[in-house]
Short mmCIF file of C-alpha atoms and ligand atoms in Angstrom, two decimals:
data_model
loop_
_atom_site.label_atom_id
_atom_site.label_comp_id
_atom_site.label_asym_id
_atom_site.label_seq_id
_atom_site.Cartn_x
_atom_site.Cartn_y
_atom_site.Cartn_z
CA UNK B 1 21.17 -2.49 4.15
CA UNK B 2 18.10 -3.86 2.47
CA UNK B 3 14.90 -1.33 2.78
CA UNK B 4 11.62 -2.27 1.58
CA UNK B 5 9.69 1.32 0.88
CA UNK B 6 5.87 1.52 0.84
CA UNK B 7 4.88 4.30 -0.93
CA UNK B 8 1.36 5.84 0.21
CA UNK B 9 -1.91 7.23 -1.90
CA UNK B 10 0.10 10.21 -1.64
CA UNK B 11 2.96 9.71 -3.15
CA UNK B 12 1.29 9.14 -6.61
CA UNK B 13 -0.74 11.96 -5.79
CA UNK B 14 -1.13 15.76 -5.30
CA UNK B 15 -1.72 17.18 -2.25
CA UNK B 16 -5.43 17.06 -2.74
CA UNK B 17 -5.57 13.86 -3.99
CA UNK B 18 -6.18 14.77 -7.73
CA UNK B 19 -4.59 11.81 -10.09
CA UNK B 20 -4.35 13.37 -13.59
CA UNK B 21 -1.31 11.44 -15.17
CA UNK B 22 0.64 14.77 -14.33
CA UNK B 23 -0.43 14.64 -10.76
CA UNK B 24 0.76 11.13 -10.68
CA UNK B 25 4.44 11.59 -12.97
CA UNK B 26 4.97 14.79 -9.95
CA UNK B 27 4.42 12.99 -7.45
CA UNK B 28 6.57 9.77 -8.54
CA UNK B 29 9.56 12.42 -9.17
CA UNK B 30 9.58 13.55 -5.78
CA UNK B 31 9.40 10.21 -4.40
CA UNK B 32 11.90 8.55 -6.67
CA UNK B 33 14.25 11.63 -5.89
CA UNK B 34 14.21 9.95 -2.29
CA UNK B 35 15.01 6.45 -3.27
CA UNK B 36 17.78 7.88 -5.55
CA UNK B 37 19.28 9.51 -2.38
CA UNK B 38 18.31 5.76 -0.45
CA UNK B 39 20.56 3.73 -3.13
CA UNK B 40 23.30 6.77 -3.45
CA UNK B 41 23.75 6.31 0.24
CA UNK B 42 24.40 2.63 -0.53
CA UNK B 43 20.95 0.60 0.18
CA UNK B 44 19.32 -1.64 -1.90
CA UNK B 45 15.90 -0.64 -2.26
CA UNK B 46 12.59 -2.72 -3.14
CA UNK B 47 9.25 -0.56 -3.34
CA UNK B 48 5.54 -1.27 -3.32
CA UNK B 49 3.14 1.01 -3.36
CA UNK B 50 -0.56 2.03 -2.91
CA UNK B 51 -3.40 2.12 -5.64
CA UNK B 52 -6.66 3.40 -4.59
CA UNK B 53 -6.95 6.82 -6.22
CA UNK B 54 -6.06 4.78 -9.42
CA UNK B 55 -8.71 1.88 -9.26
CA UNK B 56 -11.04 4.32 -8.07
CA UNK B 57 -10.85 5.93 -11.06
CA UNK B 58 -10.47 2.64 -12.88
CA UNK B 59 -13.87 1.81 -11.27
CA UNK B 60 -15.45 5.18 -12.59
CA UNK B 61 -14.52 3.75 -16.21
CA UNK B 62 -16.10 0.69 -15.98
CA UNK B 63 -19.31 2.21 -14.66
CA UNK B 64 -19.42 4.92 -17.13
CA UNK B 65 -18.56 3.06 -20.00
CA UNK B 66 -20.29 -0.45 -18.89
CA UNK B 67 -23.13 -0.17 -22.05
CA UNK B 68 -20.17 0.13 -24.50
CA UNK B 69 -16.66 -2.03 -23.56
CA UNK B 70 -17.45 -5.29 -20.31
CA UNK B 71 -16.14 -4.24 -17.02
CA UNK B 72 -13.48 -5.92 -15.65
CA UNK B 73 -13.38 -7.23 -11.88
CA UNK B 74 -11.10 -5.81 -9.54
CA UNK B 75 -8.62 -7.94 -9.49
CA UNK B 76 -7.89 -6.74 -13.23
CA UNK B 77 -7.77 -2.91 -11.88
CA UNK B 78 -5.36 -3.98 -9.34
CA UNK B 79 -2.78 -5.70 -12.39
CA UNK B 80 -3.35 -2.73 -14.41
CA UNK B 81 -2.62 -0.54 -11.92
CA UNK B 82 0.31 -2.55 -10.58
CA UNK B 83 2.09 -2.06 -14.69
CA UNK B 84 1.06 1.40 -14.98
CA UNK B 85 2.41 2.93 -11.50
CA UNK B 86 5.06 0.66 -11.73
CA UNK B 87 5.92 2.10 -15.51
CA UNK B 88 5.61 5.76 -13.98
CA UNK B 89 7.99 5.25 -10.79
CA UNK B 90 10.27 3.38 -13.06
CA UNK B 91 10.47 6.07 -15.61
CA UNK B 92 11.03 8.77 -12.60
CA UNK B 93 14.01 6.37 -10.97
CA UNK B 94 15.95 5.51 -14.27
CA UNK B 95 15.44 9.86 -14.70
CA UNK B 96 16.63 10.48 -10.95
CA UNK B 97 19.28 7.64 -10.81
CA UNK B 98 20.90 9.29 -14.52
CA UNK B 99 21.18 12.47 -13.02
CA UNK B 100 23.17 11.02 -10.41
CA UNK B 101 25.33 8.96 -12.62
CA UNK B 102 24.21 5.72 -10.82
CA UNK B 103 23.91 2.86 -13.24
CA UNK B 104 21.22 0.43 -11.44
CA UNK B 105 18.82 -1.01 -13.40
CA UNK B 106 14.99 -0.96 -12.20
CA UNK B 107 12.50 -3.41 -12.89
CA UNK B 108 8.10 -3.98 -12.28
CA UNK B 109 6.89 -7.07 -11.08
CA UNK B 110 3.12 -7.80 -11.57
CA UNK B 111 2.58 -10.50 -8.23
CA UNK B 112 -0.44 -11.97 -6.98
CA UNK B 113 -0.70 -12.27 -3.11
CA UNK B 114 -2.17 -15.78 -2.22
CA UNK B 115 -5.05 -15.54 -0.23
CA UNK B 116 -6.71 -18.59 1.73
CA UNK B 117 -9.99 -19.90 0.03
CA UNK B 118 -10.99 -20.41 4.02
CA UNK B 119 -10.23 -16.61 5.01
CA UNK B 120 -13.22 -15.25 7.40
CA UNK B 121 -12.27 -11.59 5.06
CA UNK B 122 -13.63 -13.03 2.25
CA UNK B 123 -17.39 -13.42 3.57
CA UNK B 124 -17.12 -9.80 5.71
CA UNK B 125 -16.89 -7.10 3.03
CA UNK B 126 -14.45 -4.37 4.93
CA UNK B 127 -12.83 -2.16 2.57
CA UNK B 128 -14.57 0.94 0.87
CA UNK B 129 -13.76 1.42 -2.91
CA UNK B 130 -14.29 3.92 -5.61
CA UNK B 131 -16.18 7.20 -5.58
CA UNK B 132 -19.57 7.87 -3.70
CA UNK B 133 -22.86 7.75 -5.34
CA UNK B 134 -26.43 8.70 -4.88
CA UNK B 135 -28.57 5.72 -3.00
CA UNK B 136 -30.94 5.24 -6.18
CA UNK B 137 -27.41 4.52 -8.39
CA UNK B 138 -26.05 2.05 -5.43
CA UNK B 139 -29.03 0.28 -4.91
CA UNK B 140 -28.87 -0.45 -8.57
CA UNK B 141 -25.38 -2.02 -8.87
CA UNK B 142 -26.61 -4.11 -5.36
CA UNK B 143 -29.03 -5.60 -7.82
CA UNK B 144 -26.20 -6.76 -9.59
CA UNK B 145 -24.15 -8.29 -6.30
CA UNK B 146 -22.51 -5.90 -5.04
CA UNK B 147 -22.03 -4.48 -1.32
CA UNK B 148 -22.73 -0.50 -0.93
CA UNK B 149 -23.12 1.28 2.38
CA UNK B 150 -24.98 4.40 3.61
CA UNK B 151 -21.70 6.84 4.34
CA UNK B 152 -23.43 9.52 5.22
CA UNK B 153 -24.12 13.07 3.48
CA UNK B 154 -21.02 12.35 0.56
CA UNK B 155 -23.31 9.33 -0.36
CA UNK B 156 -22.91 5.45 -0.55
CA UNK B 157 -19.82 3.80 -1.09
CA UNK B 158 -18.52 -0.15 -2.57
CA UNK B 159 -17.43 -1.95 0.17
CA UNK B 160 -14.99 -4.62 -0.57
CA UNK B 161 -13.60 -7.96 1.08
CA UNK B 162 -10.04 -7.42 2.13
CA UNK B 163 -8.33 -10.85 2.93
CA UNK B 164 -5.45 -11.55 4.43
CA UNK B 165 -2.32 -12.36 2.50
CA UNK B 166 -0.31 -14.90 2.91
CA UNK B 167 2.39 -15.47 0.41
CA UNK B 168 3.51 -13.42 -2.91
CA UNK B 169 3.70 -16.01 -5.57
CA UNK B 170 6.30 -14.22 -7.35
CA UNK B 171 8.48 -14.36 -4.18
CA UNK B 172 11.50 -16.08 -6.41
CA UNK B 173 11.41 -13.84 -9.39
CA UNK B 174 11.64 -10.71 -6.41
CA UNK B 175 14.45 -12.42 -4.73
CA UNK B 176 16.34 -13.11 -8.12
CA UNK B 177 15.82 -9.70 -9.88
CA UNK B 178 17.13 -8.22 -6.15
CA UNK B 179 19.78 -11.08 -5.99
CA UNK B 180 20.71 -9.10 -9.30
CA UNK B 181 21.21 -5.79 -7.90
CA UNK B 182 17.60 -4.36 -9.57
CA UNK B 183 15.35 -2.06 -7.82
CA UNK B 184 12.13 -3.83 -7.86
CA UNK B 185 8.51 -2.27 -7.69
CA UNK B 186 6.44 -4.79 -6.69
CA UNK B 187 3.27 -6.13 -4.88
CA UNK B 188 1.92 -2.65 -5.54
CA UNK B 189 -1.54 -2.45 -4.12
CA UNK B 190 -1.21 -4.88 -1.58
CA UNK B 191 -0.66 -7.40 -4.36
CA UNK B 192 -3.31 -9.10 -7.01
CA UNK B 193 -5.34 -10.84 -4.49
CA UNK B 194 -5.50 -14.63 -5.82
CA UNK B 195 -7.34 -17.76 -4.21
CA UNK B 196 -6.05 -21.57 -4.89
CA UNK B 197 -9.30 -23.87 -5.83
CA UNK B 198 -9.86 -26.80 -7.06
CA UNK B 199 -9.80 -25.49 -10.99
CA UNK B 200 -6.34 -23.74 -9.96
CA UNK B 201 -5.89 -20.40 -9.19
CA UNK B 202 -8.01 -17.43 -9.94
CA UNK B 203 -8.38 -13.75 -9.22
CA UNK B 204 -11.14 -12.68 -6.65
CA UNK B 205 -13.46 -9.50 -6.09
CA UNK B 206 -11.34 -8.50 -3.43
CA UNK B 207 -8.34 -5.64 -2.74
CA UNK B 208 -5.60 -6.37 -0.32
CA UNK B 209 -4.74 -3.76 2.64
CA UNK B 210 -1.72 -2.14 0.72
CA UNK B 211 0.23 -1.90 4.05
CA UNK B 212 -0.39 -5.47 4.93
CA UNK B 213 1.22 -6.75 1.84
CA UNK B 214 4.39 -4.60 2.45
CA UNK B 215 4.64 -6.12 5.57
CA UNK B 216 4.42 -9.84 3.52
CA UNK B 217 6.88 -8.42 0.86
CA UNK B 218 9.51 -6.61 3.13
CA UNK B 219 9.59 -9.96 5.62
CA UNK B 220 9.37 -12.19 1.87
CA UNK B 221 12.62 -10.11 0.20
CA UNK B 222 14.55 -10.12 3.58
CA UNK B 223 14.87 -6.55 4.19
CA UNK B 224 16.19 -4.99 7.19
CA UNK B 225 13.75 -1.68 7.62
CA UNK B 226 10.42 -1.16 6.43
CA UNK B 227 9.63 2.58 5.66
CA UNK B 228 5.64 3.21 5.88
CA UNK B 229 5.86 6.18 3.75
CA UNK B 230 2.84 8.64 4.37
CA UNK B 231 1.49 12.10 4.74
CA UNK B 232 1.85 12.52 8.52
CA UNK B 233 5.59 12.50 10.16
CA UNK B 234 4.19 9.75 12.69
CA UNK B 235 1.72 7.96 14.13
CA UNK B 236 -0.04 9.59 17.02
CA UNK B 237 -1.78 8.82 20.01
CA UNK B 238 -5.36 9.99 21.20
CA UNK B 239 -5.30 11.33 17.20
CA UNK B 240 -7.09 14.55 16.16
CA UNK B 241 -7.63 15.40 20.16
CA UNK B 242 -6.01 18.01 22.27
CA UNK B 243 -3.68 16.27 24.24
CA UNK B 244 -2.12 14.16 20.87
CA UNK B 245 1.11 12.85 21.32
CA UNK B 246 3.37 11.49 18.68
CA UNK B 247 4.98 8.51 18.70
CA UNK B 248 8.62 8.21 18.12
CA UNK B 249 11.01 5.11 19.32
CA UNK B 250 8.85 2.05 20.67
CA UNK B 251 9.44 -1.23 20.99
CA UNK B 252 7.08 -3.76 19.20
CA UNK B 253 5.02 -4.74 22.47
CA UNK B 254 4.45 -1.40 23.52
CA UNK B 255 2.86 -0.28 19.82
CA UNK B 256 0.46 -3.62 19.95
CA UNK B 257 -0.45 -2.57 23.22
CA UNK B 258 -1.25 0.99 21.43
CA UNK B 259 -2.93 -0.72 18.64
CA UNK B 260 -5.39 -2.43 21.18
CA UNK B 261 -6.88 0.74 22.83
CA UNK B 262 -7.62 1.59 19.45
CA UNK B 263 -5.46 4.86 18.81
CA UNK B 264 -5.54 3.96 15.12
CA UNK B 265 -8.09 4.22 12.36
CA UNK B 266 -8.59 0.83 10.66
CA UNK B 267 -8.84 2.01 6.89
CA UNK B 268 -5.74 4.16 7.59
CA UNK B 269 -2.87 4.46 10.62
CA UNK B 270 -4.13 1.42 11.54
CA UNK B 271 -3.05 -1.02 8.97
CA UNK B 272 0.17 0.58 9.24
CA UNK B 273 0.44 0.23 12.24
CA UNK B 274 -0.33 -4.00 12.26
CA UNK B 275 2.33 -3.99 9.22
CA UNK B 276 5.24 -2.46 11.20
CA UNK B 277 4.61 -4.66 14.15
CA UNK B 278 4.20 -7.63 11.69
CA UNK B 279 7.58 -7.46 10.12
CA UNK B 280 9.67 -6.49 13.51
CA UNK B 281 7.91 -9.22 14.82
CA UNK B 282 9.36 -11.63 12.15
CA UNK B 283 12.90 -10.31 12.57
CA UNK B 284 12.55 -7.01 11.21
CA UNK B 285 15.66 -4.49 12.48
CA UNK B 286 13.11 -1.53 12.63
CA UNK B 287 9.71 -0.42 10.94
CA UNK B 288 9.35 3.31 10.44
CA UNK B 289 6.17 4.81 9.60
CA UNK B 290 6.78 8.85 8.95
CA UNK B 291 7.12 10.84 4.96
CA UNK B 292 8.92 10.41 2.47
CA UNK B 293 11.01 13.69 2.70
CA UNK B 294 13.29 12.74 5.34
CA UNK B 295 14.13 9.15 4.11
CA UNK B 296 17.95 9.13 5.17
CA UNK B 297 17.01 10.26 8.72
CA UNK B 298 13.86 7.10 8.90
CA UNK B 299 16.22 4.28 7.23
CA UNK B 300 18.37 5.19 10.06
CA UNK B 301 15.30 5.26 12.71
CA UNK B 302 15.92 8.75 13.70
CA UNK B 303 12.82 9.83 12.45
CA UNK B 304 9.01 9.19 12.77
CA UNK B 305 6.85 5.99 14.51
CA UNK B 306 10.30 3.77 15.09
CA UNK B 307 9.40 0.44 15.82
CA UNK B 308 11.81 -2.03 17.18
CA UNK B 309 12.11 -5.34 18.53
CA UNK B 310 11.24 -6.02 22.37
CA UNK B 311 15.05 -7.37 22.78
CA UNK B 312 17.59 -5.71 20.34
P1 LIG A 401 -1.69 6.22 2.72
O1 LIG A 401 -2.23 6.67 1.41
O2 LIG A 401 -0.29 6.65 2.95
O3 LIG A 401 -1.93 4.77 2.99
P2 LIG A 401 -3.78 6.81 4.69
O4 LIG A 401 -4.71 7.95 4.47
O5 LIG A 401 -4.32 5.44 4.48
O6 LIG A 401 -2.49 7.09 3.80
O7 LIG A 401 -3.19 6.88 6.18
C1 LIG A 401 -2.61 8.06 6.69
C2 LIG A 401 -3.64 8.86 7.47
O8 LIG A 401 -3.99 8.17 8.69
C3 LIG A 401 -3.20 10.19 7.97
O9 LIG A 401 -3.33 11.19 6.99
C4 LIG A 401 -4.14 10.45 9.16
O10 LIG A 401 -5.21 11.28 8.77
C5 LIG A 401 -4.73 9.08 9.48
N1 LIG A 401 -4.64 8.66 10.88
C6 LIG A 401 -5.60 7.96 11.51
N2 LIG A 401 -5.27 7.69 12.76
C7 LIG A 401 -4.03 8.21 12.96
C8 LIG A 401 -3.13 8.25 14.07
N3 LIG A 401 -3.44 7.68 15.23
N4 LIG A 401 -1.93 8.86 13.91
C9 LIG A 401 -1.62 9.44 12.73
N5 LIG A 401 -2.42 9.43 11.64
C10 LIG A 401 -3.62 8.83 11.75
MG1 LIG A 402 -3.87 3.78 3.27
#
């Protein structure tokens, strides 16, 4: 059984969020102790994983240090962050997998996800990045390009385009180091969002909907379950209201349907949501979006938002 694991903001995390390295090697422990129990039980495991809290605070650097070393664009935050979570969960599994006695051997994968130098994302800034500042500060770095947006009384916030994408270009090297019986990390952030022109390929301004490029990855490595790991046990409907329900076993047609009246957030559930029904929908056994902590249980669908094909 091949799983493809997509590890939330969370799991490189505390509970509030904080990412101090600490914060980050605790929460990769826990998670890797999860994937050790995943590839004791037998399955071969690739994982990607989210980066915001880390480019965020990639983003702070640049800004505060922009008079002293050049900023680098976003698409360099998203490679750096790709090595150094990968480097962390590596360290955690090699820890986790010793302890057990398993000898696999892990492996990080730095990919860029092609995006299409035609895709409508690229001219609708979507996504909001970094930390919030005061109007006077974001007006400033609009002066210099950039997209900000009135959020309310936490302040103004980056917004970002978030394109579609549509193939890893490190597909091969994935499928060889898995061929090999490594446990990849890869595509972590959604993937290093590239665009093909006509002086070759180059990185854009842009971050790629982590979730989206799980979807890409999980249906690009052949895996049979995608696990949407997050910090609630399911997706729910009517969300936050009194008479929430969660969801548990539903076929592919009935969570679009879902997604259409709009019981998901679109910078969170909802993105999860599109990537389960993506990868059933190109031949995926089952998409589960739930936690971490009961990974056994949602390999095996017996946990959490279960999505499965229309016809089995
Ligand atoms: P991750 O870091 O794992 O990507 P996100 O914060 O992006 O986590 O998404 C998970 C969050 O989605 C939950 O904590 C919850 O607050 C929010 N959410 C929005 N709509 C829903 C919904 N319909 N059902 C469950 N969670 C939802
Ligand atoms: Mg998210």
């Amino acid at each position: 059984m091949r799983v493809l694991l997509a590890l939330g903001g969370n799991a490189m995390t505390n509970a509030e969020g904080r990412a101090r390295v600490e914060d980050q090697q605790a929460a990769a422990a826990v998670a890797m102790r999860a994937v050790a129990e995943l590839i004791e039980a037998g399955a071969d495991v690739v994982i990607t994983h989210g980066n915001g809290p880390q480019v965020g605070n990639l983003l702070v650097k640049n800004e505060i240090a922009a008079a002293v070393v050049p900023p680098v664009p976003l698409d360099w935050c998203g490679a750096q962050t790709q090595a150094t979570l990968g480097f962390t969960l590596m360290n955690a599994l090699d820890n986790e997998l010793a302890r057990r006695g398993i000898a696999r051997p892990t492996a990080t994968l730095v990919t860029r996800a092609l995006v299409g130098a035609d895709d409508p994302g690229l001219h609708r800034p979507s996504k909001p990045i970094g930390r919030h500042l005061p109007e006077g500060e974001a007006r400033a770095l609009m002066d210099h390009g950039q997209v900000w947006e009135d959020r309310g009384p936490k302040g103004w916030r980056r917004i970002v385009a978030s394109p579609e994408p549509r193939e890893i270009l490190e597909a091969g090297a994935v499928h060889t180091l898995v061929a090999a019986g490594y446990v990849v990390v890869a595509n972590g952030g959604g993937g290093v969002p590239v665009v093909r022109g006509a002086d070759g390929l180059r990185g854009i301004e842009a971050v790629i909907d982590k979730d989206l490029g799980a979807a890409l990855l999980a249906v690009t490595v052949d895996a049979e379950v995608l696990v949407v790991a997050t910090d609630v046990p399911s997706a729910v409907l009517r969300y936050g209201q009194p008479d929430a329900e969660p969801i548990g076993r539903v076929t592919v047609s009935e969570m679009r349907g879902h997604l259409a009246e709009g019981h998901f957030a679109s910078g969170s559930m909802g993105p999860k949501v599109e990537a389960a029904c993506r990868f059933v929908e190109h031949g995926g056994l089952r998409a589960v979006i739930t936690t971490i902590d009961q990974i056994i249980d949602a390999v095996a669908g017996e946990t959490g938002s279960v999505v499965v094909p229309d016809r089995p």
